Every structure is written in C-alpha cells, then in structure tokens.
Coordinates of C-alpha atoms in Angstrom, one line a residue:
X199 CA -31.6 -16.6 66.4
X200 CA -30.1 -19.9 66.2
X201 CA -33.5 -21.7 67.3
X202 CA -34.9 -19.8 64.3
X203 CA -32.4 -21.1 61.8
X204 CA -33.2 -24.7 63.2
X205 CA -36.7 -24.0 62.4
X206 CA -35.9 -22.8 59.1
X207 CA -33.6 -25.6 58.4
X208 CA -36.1 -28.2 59.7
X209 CA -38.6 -26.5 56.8
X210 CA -36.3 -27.3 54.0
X211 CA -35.6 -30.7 54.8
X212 CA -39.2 -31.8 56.3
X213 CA -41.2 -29.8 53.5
X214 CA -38.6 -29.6 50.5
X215 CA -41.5 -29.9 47.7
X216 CA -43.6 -27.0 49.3
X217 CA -40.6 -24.5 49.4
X218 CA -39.4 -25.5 46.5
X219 CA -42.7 -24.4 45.0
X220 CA -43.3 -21.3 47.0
X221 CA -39.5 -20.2 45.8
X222 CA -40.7 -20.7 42.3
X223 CA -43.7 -19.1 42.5
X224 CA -41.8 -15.7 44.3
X225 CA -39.6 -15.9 41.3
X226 CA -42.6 -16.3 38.4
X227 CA -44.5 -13.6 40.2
X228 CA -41.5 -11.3 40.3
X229 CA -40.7 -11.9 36.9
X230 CA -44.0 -11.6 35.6
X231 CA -45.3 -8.9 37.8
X232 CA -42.3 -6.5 39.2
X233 CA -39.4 -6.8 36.5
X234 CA -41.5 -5.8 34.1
X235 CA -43.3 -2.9 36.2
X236 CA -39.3 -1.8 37.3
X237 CA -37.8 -2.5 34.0
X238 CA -39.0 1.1 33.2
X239 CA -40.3 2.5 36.3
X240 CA -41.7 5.8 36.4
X241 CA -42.1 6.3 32.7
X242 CA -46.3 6.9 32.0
X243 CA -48.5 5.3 30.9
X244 CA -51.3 3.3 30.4
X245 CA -51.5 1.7 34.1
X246 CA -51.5 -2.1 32.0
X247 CA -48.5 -1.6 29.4
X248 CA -45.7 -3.2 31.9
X249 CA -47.6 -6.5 31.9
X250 CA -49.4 -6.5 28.1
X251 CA -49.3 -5.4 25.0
X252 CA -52.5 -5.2 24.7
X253 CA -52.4 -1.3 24.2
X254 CA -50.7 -1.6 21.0
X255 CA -52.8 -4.5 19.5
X256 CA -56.4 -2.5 20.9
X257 CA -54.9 0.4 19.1
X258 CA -54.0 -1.1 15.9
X259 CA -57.4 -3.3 15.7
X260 CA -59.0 0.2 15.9
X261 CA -57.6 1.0 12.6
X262 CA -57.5 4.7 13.6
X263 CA -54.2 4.1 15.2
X264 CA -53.0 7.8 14.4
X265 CA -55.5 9.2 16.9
X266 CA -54.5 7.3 19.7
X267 CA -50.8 7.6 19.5
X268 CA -51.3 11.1 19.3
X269 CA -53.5 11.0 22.2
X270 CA -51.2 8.7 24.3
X271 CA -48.2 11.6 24.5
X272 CA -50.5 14.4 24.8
X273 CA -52.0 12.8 27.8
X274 CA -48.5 11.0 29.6
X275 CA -45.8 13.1 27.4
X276 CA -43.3 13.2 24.7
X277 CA -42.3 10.0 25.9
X278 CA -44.7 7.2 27.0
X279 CA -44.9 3.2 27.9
X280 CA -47.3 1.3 25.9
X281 CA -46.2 -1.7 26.5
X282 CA -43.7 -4.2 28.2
X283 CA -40.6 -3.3 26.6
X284 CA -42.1 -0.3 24.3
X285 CA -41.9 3.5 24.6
X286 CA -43.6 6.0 22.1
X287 CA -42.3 9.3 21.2
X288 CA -43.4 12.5 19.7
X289 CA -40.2 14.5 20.5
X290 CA -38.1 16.0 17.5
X291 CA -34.9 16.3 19.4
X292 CA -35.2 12.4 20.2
X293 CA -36.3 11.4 16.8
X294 CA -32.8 13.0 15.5
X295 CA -30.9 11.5 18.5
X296 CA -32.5 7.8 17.8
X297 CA -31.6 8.4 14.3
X298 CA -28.9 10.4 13.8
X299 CA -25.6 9.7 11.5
X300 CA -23.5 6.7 13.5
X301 CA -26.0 6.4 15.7
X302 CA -26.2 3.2 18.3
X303 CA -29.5 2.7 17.9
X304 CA -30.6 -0.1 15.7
X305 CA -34.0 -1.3 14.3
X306 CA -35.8 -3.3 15.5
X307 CA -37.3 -7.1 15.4
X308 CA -40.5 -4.4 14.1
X309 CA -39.2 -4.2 10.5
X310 CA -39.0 -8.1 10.2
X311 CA -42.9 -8.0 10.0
X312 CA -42.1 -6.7 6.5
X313 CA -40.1 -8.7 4.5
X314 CA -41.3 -10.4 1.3
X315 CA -39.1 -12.9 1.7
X316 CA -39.0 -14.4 5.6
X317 CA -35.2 -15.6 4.9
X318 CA -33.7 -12.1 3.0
X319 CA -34.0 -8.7 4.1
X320 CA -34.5 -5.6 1.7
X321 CA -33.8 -1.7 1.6
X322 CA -36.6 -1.2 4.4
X323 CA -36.2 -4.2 6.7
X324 CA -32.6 -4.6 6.7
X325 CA -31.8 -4.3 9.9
X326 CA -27.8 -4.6 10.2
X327 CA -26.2 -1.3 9.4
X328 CA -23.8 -2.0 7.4
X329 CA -25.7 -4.2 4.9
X330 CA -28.5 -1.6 4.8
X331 CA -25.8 1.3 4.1
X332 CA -24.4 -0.6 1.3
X333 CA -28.2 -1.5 -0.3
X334 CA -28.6 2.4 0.3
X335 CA -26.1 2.9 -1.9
X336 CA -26.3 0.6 -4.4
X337 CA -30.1 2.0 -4.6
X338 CA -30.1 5.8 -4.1
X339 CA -28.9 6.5 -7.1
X340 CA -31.5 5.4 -9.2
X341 CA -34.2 6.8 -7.0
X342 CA -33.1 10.2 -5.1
X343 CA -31.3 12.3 -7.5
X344 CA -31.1 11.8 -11.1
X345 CA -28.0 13.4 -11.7
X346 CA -27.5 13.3 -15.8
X347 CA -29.9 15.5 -18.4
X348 CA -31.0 12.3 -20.0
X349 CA -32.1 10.7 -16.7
X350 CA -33.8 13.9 -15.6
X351 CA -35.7 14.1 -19.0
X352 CA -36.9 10.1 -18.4
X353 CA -37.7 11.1 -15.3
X354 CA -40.5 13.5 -15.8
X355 CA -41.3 12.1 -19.1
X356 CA -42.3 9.3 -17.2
X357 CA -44.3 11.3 -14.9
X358 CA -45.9 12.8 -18.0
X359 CA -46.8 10.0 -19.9
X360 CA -48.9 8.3 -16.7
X361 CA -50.7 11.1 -15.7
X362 CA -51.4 12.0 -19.2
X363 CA -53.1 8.6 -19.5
X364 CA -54.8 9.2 -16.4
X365 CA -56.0 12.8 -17.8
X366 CA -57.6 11.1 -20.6
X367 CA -59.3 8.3 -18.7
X368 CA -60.8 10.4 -16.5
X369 CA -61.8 13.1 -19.4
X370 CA -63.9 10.7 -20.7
X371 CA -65.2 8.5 -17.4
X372 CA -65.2 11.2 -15.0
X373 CA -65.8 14.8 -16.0
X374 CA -69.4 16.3 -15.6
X375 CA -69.6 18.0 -19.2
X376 CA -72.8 21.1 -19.4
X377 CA -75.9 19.3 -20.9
X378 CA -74.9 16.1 -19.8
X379 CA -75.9 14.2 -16.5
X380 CA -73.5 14.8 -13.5
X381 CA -71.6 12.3 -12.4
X382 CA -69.8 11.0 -9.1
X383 CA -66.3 10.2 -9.7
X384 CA -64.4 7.4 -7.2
X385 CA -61.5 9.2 -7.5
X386 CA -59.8 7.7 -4.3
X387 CA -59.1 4.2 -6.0
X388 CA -57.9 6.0 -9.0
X389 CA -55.5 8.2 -8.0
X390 CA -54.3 4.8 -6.6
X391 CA -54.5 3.5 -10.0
X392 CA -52.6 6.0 -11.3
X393 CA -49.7 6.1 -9.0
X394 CA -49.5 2.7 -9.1
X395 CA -48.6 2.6 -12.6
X396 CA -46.5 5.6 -12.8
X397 CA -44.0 4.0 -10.1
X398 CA -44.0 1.5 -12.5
X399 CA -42.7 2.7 -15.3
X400 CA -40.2 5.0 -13.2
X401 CA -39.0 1.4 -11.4
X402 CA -38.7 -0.9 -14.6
X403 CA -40.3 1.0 -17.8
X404 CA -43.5 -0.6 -17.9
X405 CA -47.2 0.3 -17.2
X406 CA -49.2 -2.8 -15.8
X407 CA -52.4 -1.2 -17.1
X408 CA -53.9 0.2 -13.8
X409 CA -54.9 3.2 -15.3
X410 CA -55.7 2.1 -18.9
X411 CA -57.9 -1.1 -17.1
X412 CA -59.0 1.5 -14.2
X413 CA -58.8 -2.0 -12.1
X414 CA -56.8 -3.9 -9.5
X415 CA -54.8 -6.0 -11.9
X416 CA -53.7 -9.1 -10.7
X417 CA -55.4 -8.1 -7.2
X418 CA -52.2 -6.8 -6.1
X419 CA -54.0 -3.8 -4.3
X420 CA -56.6 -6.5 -2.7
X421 CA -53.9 -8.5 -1.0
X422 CA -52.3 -5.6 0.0
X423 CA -55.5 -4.3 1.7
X424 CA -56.1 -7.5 2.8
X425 CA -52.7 -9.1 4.3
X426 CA -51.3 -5.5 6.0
X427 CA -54.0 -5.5 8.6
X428 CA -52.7 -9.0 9.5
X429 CA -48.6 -7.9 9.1
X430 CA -49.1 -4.9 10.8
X431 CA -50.1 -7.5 14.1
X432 CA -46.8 -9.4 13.4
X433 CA -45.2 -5.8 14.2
X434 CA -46.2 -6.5 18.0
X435 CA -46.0 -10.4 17.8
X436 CA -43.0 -10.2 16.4
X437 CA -42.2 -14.0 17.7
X438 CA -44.2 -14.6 14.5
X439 CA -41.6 -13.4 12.4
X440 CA -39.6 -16.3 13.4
X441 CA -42.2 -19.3 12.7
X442 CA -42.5 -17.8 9.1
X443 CA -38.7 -17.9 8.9
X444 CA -39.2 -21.2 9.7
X445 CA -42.1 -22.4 7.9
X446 CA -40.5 -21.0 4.3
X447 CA -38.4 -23.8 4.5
X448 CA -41.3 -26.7 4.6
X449 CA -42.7 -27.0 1.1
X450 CA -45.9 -27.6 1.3
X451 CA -46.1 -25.2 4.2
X452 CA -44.5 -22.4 2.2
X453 CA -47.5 -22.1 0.0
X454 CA -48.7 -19.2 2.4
X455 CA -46.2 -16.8 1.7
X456 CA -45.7 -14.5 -1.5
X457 CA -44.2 -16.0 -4.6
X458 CA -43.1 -16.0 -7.8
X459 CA -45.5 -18.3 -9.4
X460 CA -48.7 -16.7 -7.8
X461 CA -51.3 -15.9 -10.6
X462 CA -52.5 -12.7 -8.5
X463 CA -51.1 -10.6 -5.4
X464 CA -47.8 -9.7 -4.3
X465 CA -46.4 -12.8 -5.6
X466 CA -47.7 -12.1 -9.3
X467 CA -45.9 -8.8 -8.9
X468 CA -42.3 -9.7 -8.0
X469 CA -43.3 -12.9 -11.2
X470 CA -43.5 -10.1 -13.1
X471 CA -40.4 -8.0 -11.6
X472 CA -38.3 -10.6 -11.8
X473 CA -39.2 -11.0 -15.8
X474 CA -38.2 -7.9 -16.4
X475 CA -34.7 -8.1 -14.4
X476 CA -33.8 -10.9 -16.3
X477 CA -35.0 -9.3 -19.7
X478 CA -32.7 -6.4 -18.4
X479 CA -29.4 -8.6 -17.8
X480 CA -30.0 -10.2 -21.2
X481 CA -30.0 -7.1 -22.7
X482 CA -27.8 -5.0 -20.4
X483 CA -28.0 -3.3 -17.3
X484 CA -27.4 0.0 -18.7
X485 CA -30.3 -0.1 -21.5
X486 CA -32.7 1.8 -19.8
X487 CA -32.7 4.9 -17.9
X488 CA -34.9 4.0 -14.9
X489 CA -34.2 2.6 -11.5
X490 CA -33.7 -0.8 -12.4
X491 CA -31.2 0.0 -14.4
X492 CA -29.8 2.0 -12.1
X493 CA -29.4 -0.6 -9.5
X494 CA -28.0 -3.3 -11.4
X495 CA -25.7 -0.4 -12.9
X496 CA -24.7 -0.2 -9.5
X497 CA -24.2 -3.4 -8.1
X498 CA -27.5 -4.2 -6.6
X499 CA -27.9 -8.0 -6.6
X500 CA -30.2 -9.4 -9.1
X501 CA -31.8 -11.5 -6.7
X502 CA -32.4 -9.3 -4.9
X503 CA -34.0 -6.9 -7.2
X504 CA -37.0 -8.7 -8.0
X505 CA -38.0 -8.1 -4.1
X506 CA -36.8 -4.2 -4.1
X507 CA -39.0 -3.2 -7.0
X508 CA -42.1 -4.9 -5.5
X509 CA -41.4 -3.1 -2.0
X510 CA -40.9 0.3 -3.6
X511 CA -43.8 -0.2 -5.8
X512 CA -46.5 -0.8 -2.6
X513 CA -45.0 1.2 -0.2
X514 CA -44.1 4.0 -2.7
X515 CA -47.7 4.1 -4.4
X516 CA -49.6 4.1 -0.8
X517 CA -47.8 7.0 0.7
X518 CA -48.1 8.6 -2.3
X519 CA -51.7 8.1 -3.1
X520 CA -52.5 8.7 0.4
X521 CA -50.8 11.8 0.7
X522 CA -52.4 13.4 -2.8
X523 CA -55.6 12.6 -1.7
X524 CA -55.3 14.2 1.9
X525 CA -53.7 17.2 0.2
X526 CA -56.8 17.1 -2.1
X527 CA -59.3 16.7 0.2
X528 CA -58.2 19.4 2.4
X529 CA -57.6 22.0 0.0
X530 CA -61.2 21.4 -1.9
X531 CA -62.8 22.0 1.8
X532 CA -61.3 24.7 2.1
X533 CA -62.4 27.4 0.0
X534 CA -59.9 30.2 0.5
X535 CA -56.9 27.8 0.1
X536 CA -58.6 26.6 -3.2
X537 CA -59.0 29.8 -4.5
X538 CA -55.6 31.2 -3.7
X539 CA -54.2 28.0 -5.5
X540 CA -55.9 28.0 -8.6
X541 CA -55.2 31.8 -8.8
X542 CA -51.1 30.7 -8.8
X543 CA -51.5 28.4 -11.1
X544 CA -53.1 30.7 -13.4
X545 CA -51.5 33.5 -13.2
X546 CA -48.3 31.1 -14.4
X547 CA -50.3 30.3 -17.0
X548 CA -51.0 33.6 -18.0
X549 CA -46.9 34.3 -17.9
X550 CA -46.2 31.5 -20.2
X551 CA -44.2 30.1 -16.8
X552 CA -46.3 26.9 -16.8
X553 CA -45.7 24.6 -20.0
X554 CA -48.1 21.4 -20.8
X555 CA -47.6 19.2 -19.4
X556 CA -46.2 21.1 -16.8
X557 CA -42.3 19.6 -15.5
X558 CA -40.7 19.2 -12.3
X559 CA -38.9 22.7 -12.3
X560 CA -41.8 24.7 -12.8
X561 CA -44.2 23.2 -10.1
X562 CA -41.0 23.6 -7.4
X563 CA -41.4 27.6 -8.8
X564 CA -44.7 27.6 -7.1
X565 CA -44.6 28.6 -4.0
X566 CA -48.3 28.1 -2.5
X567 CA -48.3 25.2 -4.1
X568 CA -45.6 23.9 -1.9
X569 CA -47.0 24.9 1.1
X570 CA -50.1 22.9 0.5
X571 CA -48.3 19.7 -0.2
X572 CA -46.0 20.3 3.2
X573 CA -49.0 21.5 5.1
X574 CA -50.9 18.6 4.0
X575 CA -47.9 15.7 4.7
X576 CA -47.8 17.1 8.4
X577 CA -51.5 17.5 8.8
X578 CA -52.7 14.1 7.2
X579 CA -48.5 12.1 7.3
X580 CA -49.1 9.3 4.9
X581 CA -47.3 6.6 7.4
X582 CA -48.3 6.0 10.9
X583 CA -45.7 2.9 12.0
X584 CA -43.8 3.1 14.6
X585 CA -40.8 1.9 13.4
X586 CA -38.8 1.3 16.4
X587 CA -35.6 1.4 17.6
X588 CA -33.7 -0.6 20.1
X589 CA -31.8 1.1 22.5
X590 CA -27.7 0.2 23.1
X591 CA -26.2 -1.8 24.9
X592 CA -25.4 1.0 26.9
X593 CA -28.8 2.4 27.6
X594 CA -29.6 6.0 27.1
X595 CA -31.1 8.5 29.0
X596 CA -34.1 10.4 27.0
X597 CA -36.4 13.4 28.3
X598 CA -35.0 12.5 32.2
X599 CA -35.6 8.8 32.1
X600 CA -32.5 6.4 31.9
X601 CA -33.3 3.7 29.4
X602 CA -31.9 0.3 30.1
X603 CA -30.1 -1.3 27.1
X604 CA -32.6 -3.3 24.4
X605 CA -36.1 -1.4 24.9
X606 CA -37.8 -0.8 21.7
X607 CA -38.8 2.9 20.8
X608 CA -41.7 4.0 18.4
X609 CA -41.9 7.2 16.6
X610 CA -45.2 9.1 16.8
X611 CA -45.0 10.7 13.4
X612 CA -48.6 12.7 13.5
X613 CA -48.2 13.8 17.2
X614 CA -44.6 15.3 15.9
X615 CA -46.1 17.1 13.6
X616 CA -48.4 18.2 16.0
X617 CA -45.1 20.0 17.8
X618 CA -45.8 23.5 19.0
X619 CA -43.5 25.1 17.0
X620 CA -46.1 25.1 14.0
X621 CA -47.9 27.6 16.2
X622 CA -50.8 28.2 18.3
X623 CA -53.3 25.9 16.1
X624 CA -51.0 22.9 14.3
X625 CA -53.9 20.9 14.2
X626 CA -55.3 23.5 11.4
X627 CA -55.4 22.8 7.8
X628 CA -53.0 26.4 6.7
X629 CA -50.6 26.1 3.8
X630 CA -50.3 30.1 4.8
X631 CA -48.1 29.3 7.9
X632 CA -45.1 28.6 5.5
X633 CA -45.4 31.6 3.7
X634 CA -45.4 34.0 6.4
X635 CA -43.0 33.3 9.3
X636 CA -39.8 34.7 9.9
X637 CA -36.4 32.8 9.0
X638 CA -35.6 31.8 11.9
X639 CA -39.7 30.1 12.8
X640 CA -39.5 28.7 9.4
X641 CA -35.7 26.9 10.0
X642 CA -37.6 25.3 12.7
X643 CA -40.6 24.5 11.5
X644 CA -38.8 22.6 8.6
X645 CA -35.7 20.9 10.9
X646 CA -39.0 19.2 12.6
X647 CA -41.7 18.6 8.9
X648 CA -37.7 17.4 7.5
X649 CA -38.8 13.9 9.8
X650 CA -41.5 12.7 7.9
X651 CA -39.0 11.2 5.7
X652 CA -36.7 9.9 8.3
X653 CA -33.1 11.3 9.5
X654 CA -29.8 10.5 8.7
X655 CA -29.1 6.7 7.0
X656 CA -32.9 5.8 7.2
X657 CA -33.8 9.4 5.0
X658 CA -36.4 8.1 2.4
X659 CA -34.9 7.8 -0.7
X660 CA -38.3 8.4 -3.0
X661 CA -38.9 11.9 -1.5
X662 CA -38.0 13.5 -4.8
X663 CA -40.0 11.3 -6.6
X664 CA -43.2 11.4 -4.4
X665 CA -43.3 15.6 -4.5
X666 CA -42.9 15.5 -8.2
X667 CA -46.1 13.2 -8.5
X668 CA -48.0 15.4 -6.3
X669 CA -46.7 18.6 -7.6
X670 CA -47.6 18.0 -11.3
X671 CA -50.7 16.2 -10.3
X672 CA -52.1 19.1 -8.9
X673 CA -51.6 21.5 -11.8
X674 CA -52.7 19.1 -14.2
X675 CA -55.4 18.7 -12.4
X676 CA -56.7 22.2 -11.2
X677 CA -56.1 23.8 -14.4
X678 CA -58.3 21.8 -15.9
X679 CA -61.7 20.9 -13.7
X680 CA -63.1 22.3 -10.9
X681 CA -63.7 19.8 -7.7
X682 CA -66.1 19.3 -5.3
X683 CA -66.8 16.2 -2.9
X684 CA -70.0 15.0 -2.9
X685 CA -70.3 13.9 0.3
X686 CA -69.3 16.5 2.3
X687 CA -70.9 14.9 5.7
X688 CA -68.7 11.4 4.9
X689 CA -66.1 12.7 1.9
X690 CA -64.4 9.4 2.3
X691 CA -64.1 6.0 3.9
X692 CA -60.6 6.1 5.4
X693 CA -58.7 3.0 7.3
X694 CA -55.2 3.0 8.5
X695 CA -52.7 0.2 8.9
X696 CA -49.9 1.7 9.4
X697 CA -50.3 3.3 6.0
X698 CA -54.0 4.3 5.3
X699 CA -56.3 2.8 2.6
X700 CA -59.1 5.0 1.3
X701 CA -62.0 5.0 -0.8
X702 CA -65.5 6.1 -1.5
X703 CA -63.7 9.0 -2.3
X704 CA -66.4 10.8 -4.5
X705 CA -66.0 13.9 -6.1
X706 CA -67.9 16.2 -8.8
X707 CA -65.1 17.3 -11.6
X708 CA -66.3 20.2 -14.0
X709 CA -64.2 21.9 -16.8
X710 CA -63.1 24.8 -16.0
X711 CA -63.0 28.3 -18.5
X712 CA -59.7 28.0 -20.6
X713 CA -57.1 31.6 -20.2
X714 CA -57.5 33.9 -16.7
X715 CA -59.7 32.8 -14.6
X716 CA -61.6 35.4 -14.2
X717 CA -65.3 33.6 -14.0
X718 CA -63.5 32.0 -10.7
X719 CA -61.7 34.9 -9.3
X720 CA -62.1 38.6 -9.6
X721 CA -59.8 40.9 -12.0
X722 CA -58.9 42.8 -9.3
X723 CA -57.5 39.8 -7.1
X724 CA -55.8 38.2 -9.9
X725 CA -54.0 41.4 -10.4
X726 CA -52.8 41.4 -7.0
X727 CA -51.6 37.9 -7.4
X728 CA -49.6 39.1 -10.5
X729 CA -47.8 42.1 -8.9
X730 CA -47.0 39.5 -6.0
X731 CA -45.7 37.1 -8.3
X732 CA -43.5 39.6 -10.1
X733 CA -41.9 40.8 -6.9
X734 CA -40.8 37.4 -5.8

C-alpha cells in the first residue's frame, strides 16, 4: 500500500501537467455527461434531452409543436424530460399544484422571451410575484368584470359596433347572393381583422381601421407573424434574453427592438398607444369607460400602459381569432353539430329571446352554443407555450419523482385537454358531451377545461371578453349566411408558434331564409327543439 502511494505521489510530481489535465477532463465529462443525466434520473424521455435541447427547438421549428407535446406524454407519461433542465406535463392535479394560490413556484427565465421592452416587464412576463399581483390588480378591473351598468353597456356596445362593421364589410365583399357569381371568401385573415379592431376599441376607444381597410395596417400582423417564430426560439435560448437586455442600452444597436417611433409593426402600435394615454391624462383618466381608463383609474403607471395595451392587443386578438376560427371550422364540418346550432339560435329568434344585435346575456342563455365554444377551446386550445415554472428551492416531488430545486416545468395544454375524464374519445369534435353527463362527470370535466385560462394568480384576465366575442360572433353570423369551406381536402393553412397563425381559410357564405328555418331543418325537429327549450 505504501509502495502504491509512492507511485502515486511520484505521478503528481513527475507528470503534474498530464494529471492535471486528465483531472479536468474527469470533471468536464462528468459535468457535461453524468450531472446532467443524474440531475433528473429516471424521469423519461427522449434518450438525448439530458445533454440537448435539441428536442424543444426540433419541435418548435416543426411549427406543429402541439402534436408533439401531446405525443411526448402519451408515449413517456404525464410527466416527461425534454431537455436538460425541462420537464413537460399534461397532468391536471400538477397544473393546479404548480399554480395554485401562494404557491412556491415561480415563472420562469421563459416569459422574458416576451417582453416589449427588454429592461421592464408587463402583466404577462412579470415574473416577481408580488409586482405581477399588484399589476393584476391594478389591471383586472378594467378587463375581467365590468362591474357598473354603464361599463357593461360600453362593453357590448363596443362588441356591437365592430362586428357590425365587420357584418357590413363582409355583406358586400363576401356573401354569394342568387344570380350572382359565387365567391371564395378568406375569412381566416378577417376574422383577424375584426378582432383586432374590436380589442381596440374595448382597450382605448378607437378602431385602427382593420376591418373598414380589410388590411394589415401598419403591418402590425406581419411583424407579428414574422418576429414570433424567432421569440418563440428565445423561449429555449433564453441566454438571449440577456444580450437584448443589454443591447437596448447601445443606441445605435437598439434600433432592432420595437419602438415608439417605428412607422409600421409593433413599434407603430405602442406610437399610437402611447398617443392615446397621453390624450387620456390630458383629458382625464376617468373620461372613458374602457380599459385604459380603467387602469389609469386604478393606478396603473402611464409608462407602463403604452406597453400593456399593445400586449393585450396581440396576444388578446390571436387567441381570439384562433379560437373562433377552430370553433368555426369544426362545427361547419360537422353537419349534425351545425344543424342542431342553427336550430337554437332560431328557435330564440322565433321566442323574441334573441334581440339584434344580439348582447352578452342572451348568447350565455344558449346552451349548445356554449358547448361548442368549450368543446372547441379544448379540442383546437388557442395557446400551445409552455410557460414554465421553476421549481423551489426546496424541490418538490411530482407523479413519484423528487424534483431538485430550480428545474423548469412546461404545461402541455392540448395533451390536458386530452385527459380521460372527457371520456372514451376526447380527441372527438362533440359539443354534446357537455350537455349530457351527470353532475358529478361534468364538475370534473370543467375543474380540468377551467386550465385553459390558467389557475390561481396567473387566471387570464380577458376570459370574459374573449367568450363574449365568440358568443355574439357566432349568432351574428349563423343567423344570417350559411357556411361552407371550399376546400374541404386543405380547409386551411394552419402554423403554430406558440399561438397559431392561419389563413387560406376559404369559405362559401350564402344568405339564409329570414323567420323559422324551416327550408334548413324540418317542422317537426324544430318543434322538438322548442318543447326542449321551454322545459329548460
């Protein structure tokens, strides 16, 4: 023993540069090759996502990441390791436990891939607790509940008076009249258009002409479509994050990122935000009735509300859009869901329980309706991010794995709503599934569709406003045309990003008979729907 710690000694001092070298290549190789691999040992997963993260950016690049999350749990469980220091999950009781009220987790260096402004976080990529809760409050106000008659009447008047516009437009560019040639309406990009400018006049009172123009003004929807794709990498690389922090402080550098003075874009949009925030302190925070006003009514910062209208307006108008045309697309495929809707909304008409322009209160009365909106946010869910969460500092232990402290943790939204407590087929288009489960099915059928907005302090605040949009969009659209796609082999060109963008959306819209619908449905079923309707 002693001759071999001679030998080992004699090493050291006769070879110091080759040991040195072999001890730092033991401790790269461990560091590089086992922490990682032990860091979370014997969670699956793709056999290369402790040394890369390669999964996440071959699955974003696809732009079908939805698919391949989904895919991901189904084939290693409800949770998964995708990459180094990531874990995916698609379980409902760990969504609510990441997410809960007080809870330890926190977000993520993720959310700083989103900010406008590199140096200042907003309602969505704040990531300290407290200053988000306080924002939240400042903000929900003006965009979950509007509490007072007079806001609740600018509130769907608001509604109204886009979609109106949009009716109108449409009327005249879009409808296939008898006599006259068909046409092929792109009604993707329009229903973009139109959401766009009603979250407009619901943020600061003005329309920017989206619908009235039927374009991309200021190519604000361009540079979305164009820069997300890009953002959406800086989610992974979120080292990124920090050279932009950086960068925004070099003038000639900072020409890259969104601002004020941009003729077109995202800049041109908070330019024009800004405007009207100043017009609104000139004149007095509480001279409007819309959110703006609300937030500076409330205490929001001024400079910062420049910023919160622009991120409400593109992240409000895509999940909206997205989620009315899924809903649209699916029910006009589906023949016997299209029928059965049309039939509700006429028979309301027929009651005199349906005004025009229809309001908020009497689409919530509609009970199919509803059921086609939830089914089609859990079959088609409008956001696909992960949004992660970093674990405590005291670790966790989720689905029988302990979870060392600071691992980031995505949320499979689509695979959740996948969960088999929708029943044997959840990957089926059925609004029906709502309507005819028992009490207790139904409670948990909505504790797990109540995620798609987030849980606890995270809970979207523009839920309200985004089923009102559908809701009355769908009336005012059904009782009026008839739709079919004409494409049925390709209906649309869809992309996602972490939100989806969509077009070549093209669809045949034809007027349909004034009064009962009886030249759609027989007298007969229509009856039925009637005595149904007065039993509720």
């Amino acid at each position: 023993m002693v001759d071999f710690h001679h030998t080992i000694l004699a090493w050291l001092f006769t070879y110091p540069l080759i040991v040195g070298s072999l001890a730092l290549l033991s401790l790269t190789a461990y560091k590089l090759l086992l922490q990682p691999f032990f860091h979370l040992y014997g969670i699956p997963g793709p056999w290369w996502a402790p040394y890369t993260r390669a999964w996440l950016f071959m699955t974003l690049a696809s732009e079908d990441s939805p698919s391949r999350y989904i895919a991901v749990n189904d084939k290693y469980g409800p949770l998964a390791r995708i990459g180094p220091n990531h874990l995916i999950t698609n379980d409902p009781e760990t969504f609510r436990k990441i997410l809960m009220p007080r809870s330890k987790y926190e977000r993520g260096p993720w959310f700083d891939s989103l900010r406008l402004n590199p140096n200042r976080a907003n309602l969505i990529t704040e990531r300290n607790a407290s200053r988000h809760n306080t924002l939240r409050s400042q903000m929900a106000p003006g965009v979950l509940v509007p509490v007072l008659t007079v806001q609740i009447e600018a509130f769907e008047q608001n509604i109204q008076q886009s979609l109106q516009g949009w009716i109108l437009y449409v009327q005249k560019h879009g409808v296939s009249y008898p006599g006259d040639s068909p046409r092929d309406f792109e009604i993707g990009r329009s229903i973009q258009y139109l959401v766009t400018d009603t979250i407009c006049l619901l943020a600061f009172g003005r329309l920017l002409g989206f619908v009235s123009k039927h374009a991309d003004c200021y190519g604000f929807l361009k540079t979305l479509e164009e820069r997300l794709p890009i953002v959406e990498k800086f989610s992974i690389l979120t080292e990124v994050n920090h050279l932009l922090a950086f960068i925004s402080h070099i003038p000639w550098l900072r020409r890259i990122l969104p601002s004020a003075t941009d003729p077109t874009g995202i800049g041109k949009i908070i330019g024009i935000s800004r405007e009207v925030v100043k017009d609104r302190i000139e004149q007095g925070v509480g001279s409007k009735n819309d959110m703006l006003g609300s937030f500076l009514k409330h205490g929001l910062d001024p400079e910062l509300a420049d910023l919160e209208i622009t991120i409400a307006l593109f992240a409000g108008s895509d999940t909206t859009a997205t989620s009315i045309r899924a809903i649209l697309l699916h029910v006009i495929t589906n023949p016997l869901v299209y029928g059965r809707l049309q039939r509700e909304i006429d028979v309301r008409i027929l009651d005199g329980t349906i005004s025009s322009p229809v309001s908020e209160d009497e689409v919530r009365k509609l009970p199919y309706l509803q059921a086609c909106i939830r089914e089609g946010l859990r079959i088609f869910p409008p956001i696909t991010y992960l949004r992660e969460r970093v674990t405590p500092a005291h670790g966790d232990n989720l689905n029988g794995f302990s979870i060392p402290a600071g691992v980031n943790i995505g949320f499979n939204l689509p695979g959740l709503l996948l969960n088999d407590v929708f029943g044997p087929d959840p990957r089926a288009f059925r609004p029906e599934r709502w309507l005819e489960q028992e009490p207790a099915r139904l409670r948990s059928m909505e504790r797990v569709m109540d995620l798609v907005f987030g849980w606890g302090a995270t809970r979207c605040l523009g839920m309200r406003m985004a089923n009102a949009n559908q809701s009355m969009y769908f009336v005012e659209v059904f009782r009026r045309w008839d739709v079919v796609t004409t494409k049925p082999l390709k209906p649309w060109t869809s992309r996602c990003h972490g939100i989806f963008y969509q077009k070549d959306f093209f669809v045949r819209l034809t007027p349909r008979k004034t009064g009962a619908t009886a030249a759609y449905a027989g007298i007969g079923e229509l009856a039925v729907d009637r005595i149904t309707h007065t039993s509720e």
